[in-house]
mmCIF file of C-alpha atoms and ligand atoms in Angstrom:
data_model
loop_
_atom_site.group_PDB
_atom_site.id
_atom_site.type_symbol
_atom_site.label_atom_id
_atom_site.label_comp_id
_atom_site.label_asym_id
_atom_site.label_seq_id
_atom_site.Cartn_x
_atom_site.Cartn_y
_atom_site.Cartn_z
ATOM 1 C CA UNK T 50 -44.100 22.687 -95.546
ATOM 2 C CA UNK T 51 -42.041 22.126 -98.609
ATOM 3 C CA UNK T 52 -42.405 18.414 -98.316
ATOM 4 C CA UNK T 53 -46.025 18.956 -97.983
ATOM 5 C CA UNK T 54 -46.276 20.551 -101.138
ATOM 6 C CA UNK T 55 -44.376 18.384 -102.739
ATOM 7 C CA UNK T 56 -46.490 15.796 -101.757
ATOM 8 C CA UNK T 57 -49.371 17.595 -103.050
ATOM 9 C CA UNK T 58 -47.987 18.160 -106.042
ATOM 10 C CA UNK T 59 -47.261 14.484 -106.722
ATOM 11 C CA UNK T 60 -50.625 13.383 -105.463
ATOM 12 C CA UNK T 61 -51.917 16.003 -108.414
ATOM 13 C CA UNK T 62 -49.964 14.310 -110.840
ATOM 14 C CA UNK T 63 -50.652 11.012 -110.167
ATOM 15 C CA UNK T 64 -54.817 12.191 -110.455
ATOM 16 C CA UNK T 65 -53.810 13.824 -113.775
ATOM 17 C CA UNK T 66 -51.863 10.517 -114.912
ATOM 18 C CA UNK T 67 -54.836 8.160 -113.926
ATOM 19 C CA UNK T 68 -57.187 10.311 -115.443
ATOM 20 C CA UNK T 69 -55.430 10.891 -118.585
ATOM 21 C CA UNK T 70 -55.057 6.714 -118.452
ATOM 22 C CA UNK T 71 -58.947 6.643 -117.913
ATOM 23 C CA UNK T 72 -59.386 8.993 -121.009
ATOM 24 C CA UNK T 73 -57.110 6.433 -123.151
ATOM 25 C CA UNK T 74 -59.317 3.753 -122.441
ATOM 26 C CA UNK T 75 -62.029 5.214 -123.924
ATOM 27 C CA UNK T 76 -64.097 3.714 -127.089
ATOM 28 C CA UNK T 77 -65.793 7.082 -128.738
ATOM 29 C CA UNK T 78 -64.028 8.839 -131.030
ATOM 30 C CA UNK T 79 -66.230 11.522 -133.226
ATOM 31 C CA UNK T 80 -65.294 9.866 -136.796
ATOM 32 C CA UNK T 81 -67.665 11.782 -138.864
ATOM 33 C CA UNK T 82 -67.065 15.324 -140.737
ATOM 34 C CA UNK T 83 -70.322 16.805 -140.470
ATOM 35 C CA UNK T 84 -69.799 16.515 -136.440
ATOM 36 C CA UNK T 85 -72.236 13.663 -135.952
ATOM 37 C CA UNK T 86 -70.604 11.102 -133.144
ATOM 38 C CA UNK T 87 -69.703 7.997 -134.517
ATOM 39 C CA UNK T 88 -68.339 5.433 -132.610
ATOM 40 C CA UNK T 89 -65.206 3.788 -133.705
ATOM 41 C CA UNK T 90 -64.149 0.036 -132.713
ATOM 42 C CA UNK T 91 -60.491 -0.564 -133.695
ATOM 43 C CA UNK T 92 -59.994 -3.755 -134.095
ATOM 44 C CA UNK T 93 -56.480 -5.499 -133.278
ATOM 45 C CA UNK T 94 -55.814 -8.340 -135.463
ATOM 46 C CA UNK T 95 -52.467 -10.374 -136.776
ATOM 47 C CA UNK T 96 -53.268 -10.724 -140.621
ATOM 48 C CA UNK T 97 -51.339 -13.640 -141.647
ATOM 49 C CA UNK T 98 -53.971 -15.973 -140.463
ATOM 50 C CA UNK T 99 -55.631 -17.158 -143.176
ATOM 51 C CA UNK T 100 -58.830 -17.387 -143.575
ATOM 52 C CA UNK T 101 -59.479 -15.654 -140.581
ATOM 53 C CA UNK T 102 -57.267 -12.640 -141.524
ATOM 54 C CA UNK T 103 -55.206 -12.051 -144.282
ATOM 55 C CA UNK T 104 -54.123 -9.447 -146.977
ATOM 56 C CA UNK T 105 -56.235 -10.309 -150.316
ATOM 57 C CA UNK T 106 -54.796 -8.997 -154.227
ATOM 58 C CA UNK T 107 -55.848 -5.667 -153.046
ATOM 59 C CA UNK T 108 -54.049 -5.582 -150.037
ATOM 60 C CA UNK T 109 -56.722 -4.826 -148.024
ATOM 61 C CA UNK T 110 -57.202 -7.147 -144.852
ATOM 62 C CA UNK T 111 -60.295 -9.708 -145.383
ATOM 63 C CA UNK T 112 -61.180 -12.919 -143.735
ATOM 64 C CA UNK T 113 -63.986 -14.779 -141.600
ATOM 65 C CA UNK T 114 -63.308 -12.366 -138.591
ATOM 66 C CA UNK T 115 -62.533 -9.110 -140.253
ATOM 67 C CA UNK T 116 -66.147 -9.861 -142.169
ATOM 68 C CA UNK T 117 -67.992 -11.009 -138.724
ATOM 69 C CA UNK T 118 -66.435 -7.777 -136.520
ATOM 70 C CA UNK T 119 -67.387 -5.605 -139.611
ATOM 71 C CA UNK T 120 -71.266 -7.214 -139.846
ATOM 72 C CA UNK T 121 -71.160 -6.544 -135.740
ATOM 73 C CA UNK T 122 -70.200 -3.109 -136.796
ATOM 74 C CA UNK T 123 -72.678 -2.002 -139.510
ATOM 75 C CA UNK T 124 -75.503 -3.664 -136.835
ATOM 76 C CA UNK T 125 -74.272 -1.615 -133.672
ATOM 77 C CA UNK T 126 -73.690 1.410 -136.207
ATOM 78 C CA UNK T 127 -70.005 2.067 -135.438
ATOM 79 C CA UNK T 128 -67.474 2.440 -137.690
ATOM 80 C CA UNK T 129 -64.853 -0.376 -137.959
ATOM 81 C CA UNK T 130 -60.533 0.532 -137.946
ATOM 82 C CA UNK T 131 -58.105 -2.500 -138.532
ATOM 83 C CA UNK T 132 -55.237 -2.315 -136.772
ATOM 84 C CA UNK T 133 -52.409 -5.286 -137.704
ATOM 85 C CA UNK T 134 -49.944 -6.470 -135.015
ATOM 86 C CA UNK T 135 -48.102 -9.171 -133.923
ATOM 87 C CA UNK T 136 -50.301 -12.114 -132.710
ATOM 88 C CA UNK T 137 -48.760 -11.708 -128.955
ATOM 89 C CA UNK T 138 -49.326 -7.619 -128.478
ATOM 90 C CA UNK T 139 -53.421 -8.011 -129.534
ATOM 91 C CA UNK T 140 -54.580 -8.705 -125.856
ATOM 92 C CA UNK T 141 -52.303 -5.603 -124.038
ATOM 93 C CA UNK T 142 -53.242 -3.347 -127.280
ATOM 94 C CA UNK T 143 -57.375 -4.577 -125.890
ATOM 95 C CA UNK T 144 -56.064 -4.207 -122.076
ATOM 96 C CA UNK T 145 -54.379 -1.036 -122.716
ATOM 97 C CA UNK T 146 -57.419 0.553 -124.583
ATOM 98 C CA UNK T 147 -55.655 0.691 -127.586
ATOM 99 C CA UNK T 148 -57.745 -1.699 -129.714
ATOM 100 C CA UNK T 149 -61.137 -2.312 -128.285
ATOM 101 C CA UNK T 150 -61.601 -5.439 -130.314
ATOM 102 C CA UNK T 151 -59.181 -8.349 -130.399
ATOM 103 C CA UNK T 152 -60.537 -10.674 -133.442
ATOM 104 C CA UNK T 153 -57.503 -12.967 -134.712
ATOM 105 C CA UNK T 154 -58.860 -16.667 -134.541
ATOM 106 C CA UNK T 155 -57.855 -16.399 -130.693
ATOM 107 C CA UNK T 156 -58.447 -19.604 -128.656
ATOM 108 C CA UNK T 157 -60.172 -18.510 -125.072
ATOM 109 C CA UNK T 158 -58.043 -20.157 -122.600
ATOM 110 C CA UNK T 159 -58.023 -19.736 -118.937
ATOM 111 C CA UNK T 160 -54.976 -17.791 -118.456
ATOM 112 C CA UNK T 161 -56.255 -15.089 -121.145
ATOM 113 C CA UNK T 162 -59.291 -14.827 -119.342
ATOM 114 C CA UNK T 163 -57.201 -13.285 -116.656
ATOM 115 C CA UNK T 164 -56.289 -10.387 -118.492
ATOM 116 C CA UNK T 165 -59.183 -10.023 -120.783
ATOM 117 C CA UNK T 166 -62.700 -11.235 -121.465
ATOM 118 C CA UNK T 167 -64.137 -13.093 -124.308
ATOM 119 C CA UNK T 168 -67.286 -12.648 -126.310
ATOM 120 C CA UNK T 169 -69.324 -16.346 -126.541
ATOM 121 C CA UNK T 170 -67.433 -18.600 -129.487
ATOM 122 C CA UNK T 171 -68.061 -18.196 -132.739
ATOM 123 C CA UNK T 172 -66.380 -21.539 -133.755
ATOM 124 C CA UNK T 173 -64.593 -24.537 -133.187
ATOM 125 C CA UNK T 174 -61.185 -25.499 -133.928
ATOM 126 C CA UNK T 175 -58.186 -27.767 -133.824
ATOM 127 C CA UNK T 176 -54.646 -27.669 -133.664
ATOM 128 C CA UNK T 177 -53.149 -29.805 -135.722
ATOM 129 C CA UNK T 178 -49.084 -31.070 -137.054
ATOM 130 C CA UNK T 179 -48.307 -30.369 -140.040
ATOM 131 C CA UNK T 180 -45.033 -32.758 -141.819
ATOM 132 C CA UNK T 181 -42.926 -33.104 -144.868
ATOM 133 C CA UNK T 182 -44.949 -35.890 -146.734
ATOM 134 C CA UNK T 183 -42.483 -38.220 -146.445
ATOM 135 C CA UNK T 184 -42.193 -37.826 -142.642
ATOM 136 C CA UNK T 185 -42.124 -40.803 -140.374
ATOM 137 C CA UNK T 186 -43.888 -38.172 -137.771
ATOM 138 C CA UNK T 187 -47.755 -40.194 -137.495
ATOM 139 C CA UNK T 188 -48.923 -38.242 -134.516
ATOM 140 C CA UNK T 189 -48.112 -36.316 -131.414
ATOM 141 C CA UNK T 190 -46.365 -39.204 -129.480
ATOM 142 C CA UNK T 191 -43.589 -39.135 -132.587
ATOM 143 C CA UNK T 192 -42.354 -35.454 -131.560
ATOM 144 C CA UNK T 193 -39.932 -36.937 -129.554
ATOM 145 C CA UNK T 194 -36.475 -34.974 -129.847
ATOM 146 C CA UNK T 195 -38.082 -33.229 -132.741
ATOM 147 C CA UNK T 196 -37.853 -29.704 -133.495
ATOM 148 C CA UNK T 197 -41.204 -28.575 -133.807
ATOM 149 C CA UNK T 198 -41.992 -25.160 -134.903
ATOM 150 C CA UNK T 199 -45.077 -22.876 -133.428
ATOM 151 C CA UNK T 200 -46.580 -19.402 -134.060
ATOM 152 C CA UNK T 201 -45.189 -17.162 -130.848
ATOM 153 C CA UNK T 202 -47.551 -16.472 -128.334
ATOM 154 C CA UNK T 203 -50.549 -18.993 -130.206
ATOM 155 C CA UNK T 204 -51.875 -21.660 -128.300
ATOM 156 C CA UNK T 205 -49.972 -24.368 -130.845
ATOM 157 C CA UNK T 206 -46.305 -22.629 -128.993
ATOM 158 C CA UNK T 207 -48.139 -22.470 -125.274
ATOM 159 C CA UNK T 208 -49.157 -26.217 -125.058
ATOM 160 C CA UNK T 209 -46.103 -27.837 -127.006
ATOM 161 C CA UNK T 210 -44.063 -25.766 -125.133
ATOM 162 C CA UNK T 211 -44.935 -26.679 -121.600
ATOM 163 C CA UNK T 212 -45.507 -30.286 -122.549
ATOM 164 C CA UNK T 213 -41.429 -30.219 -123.646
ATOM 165 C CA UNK T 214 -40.300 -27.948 -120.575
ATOM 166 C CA UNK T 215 -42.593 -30.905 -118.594
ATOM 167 C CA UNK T 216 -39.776 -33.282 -120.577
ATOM 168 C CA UNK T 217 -42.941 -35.302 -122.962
ATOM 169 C CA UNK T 218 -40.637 -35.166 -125.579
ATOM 170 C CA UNK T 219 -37.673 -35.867 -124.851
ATOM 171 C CA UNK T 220 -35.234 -33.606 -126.260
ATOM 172 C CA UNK T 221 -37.531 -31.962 -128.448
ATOM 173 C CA UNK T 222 -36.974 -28.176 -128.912
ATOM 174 C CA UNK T 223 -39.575 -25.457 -130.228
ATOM 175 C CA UNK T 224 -38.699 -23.125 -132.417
ATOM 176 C CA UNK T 225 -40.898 -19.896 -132.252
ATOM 177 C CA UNK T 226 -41.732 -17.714 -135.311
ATOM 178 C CA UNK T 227 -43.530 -14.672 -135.882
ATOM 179 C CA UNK T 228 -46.100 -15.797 -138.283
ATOM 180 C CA UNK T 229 -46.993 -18.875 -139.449
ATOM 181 C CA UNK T 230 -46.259 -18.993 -142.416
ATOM 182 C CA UNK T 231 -42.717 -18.377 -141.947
ATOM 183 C CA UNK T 232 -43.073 -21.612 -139.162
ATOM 184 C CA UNK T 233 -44.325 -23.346 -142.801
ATOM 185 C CA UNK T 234 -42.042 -22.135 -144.809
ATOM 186 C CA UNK T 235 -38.955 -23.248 -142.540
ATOM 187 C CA UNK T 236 -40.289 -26.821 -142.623
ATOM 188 C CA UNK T 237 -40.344 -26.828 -146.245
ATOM 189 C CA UNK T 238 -36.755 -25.881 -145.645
ATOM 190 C CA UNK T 239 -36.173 -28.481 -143.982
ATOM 191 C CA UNK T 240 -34.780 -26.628 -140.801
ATOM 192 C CA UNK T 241 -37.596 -28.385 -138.526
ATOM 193 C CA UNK T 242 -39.446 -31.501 -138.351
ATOM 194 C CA UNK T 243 -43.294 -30.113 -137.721
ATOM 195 C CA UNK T 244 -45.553 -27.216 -137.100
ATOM 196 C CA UNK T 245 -48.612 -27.143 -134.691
ATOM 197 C CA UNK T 246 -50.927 -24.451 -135.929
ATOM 198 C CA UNK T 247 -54.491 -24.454 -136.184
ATOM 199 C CA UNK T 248 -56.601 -26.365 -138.513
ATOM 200 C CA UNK T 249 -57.855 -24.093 -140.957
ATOM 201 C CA UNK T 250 -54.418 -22.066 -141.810
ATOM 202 C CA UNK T 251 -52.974 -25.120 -141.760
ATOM 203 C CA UNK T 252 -54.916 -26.230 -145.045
ATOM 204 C CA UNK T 253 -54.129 -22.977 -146.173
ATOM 205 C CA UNK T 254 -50.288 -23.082 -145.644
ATOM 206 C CA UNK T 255 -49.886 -26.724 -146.922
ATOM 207 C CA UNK T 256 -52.269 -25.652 -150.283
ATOM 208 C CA UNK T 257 -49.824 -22.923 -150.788
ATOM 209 C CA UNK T 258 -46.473 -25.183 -149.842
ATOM 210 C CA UNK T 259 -45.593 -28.606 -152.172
ATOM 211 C CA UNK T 260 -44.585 -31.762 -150.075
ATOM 212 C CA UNK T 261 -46.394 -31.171 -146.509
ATOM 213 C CA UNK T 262 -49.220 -33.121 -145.143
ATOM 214 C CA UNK T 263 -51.536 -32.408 -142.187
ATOM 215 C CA UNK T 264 -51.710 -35.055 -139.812
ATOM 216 C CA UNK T 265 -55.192 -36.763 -139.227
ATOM 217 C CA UNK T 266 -54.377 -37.367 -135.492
ATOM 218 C CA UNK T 267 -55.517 -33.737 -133.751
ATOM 219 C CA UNK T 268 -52.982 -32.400 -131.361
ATOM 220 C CA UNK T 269 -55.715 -30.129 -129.279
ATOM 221 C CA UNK T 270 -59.782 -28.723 -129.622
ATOM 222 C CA UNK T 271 -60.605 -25.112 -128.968
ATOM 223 C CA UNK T 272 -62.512 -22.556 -129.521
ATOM 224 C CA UNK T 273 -62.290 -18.627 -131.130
ATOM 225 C CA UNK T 274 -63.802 -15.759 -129.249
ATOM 226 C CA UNK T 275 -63.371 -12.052 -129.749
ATOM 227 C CA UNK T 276 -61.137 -10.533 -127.134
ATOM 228 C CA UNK T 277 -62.494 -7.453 -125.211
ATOM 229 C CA UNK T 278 -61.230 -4.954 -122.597
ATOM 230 C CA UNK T 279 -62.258 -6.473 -118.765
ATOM 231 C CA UNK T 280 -64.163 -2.958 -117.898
ATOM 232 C CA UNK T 281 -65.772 -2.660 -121.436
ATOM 233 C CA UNK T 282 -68.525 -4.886 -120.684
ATOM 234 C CA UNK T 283 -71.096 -2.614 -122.408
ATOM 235 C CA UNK T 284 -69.266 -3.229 -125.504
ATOM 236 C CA UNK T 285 -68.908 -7.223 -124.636
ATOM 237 C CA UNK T 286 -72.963 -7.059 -124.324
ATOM 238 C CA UNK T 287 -73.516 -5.755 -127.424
ATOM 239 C CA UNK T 288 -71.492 -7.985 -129.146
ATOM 240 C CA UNK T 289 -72.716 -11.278 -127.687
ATOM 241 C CA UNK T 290 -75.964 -10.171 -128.886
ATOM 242 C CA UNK T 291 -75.442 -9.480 -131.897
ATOM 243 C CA UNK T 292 -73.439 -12.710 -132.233
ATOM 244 C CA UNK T 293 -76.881 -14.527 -131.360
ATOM 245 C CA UNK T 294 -78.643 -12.245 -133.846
ATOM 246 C CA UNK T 295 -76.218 -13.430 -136.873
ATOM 247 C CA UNK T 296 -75.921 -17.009 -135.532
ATOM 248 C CA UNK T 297 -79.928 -17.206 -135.779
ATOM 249 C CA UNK T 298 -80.293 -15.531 -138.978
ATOM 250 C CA UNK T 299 -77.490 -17.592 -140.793
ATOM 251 C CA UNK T 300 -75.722 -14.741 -141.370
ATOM 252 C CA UNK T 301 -72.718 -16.041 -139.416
ATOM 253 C CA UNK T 302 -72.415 -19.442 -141.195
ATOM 254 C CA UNK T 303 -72.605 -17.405 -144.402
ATOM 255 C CA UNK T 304 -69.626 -15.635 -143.944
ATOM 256 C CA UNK T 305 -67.476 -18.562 -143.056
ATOM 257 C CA UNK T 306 -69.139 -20.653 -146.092
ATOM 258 C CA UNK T 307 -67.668 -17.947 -148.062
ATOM 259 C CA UNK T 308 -64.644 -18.726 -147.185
ATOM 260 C CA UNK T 309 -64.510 -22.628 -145.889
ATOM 261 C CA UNK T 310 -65.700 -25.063 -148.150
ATOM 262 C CA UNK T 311 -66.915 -27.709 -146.450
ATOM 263 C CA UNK T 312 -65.308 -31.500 -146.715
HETATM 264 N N1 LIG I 638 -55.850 -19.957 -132.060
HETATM 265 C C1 LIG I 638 -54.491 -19.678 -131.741
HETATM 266 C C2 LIG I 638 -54.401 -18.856 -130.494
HETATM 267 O O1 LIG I 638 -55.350 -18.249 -130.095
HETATM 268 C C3 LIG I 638 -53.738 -19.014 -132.891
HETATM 269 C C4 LIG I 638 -54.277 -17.678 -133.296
HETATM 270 C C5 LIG I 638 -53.439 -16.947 -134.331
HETATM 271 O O2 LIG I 638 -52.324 -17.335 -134.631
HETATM 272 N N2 LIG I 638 -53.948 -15.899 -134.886
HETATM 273 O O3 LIG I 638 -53.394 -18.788 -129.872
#
């Protein structure tokens, strides 16, 4: 008899666990003082992405995806939360319910689509090397034996990385940093011999840093979609259509004019 309370008791917990996990997961939160219910999207993001995501003079966090999540926002009428983390925790912070939005220039790639899913792109990119100007680094095939840093967890560390574990490169090594622009800043150093980051940072970084050079030789295409929880496909429907909505009206290519002037 004990035993079968016991068991009881843990099958009770366990319902009160799972439900209390259920009630994490949710995306309401009443927002408002006067009681009205407004929905609140946080959004996880890594702000050191520029000009996706970064801290302007103000220090408030701007950029071409802050701006797009928070024009999704004002048209769904929910209220918009920025939450900054490292690059590698946004998709369990949008598995765990913790974020409903992951928006940080994020490449869809297969093995993401695993744990999350992804709105429809809302642009192209590249990732590309950056090098000391001098370098005698001309493209990918020259990262032989390099040391070649990457942004943990970005797509830039996931491909170079399993191309050198594959042995590509000889006995190139990749060194990992939390940002890049600490990856940048090392190179400058001259502690390592390259950085594979995406395109548009990349201009950013070597703007902001004398003596590098981008390579014109692109490492890798892809493309940026917002992250969002697998069973929050309500959510993921809203936000693909408003996607089309801003992508017809111009609204979306406003935004990134605003910060990307074309070549
Ligand atoms: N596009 C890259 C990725 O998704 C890098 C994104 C980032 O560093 N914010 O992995």
């Amino acid at each position: 008899m004990k035993k079968f309370f016991a068991l009881l008791m843990a099958v009770m917990m366990l319902t009160v666990a799972l439900t209390g996990c259920g009630a994490g997961n949710t995306d309401t939160t009443d927002a408002s003082e006067n009681g009205a219910d407004t929905k609140v999207i946080t959004v996880a993001t890594n702000a050191y992405f520029p000009p996706y995501e970064f801290y302007d003079d103000n220090n408030e966090i701007v950029g071409i995806d802050m701006e797009i999540m928070q024009l999704i926002c004002n048209k769904l009428g929910y209220e918009m939360k920025i939450e900054d983390m490292e690059f590698d925790t946004i998709i369990a912070a949008v598995q765990s319910g913790k974020a409903q939005v992951g928006a940080a220039g994020m490449t869809v790639t297969e093995d993401r689509l695993l744990e999350v899913n992804f709105s429809d792109t809302y642009t192209t990119a590249k990732q590309v090397i950056i090098v000391p100007e001098d370098s005698a680094i001309k493209s990918a095939d020259d990262l032989t034996d390099k040391k070649i840093g990457v942004q943990l967890g970005t797509t830039g560390d996931i491909y170079i990385s399993g191309d050198v574990e594959d042995g590509l490169y000889g006995n190139a090594t990749v060194e990992q940093y939390q940002n890049g622009i600490t990856a940048v800043q090392a190179l400058s150093q001259g502690k390592i011999d390259a950085v594979i980051i995406d395109n548009e940072p990349a201009k950013v970084f070597v703007e902001q840093n004398e003596g590098l050079k981008i390579l014109e030789a692109e490492y890798i295409e892809e493309e940026y979609a917002f992250a969002i929880a697998k069973d929050n496909t309500e959510l993921l429907d809203e936000i693909n259509a408003t996607l089309a909505d801003i992508t017809a009206s111009g609204e979306l290519q406003a935004i990134v004019d605003k910060y990307i002037t074309a070549e």
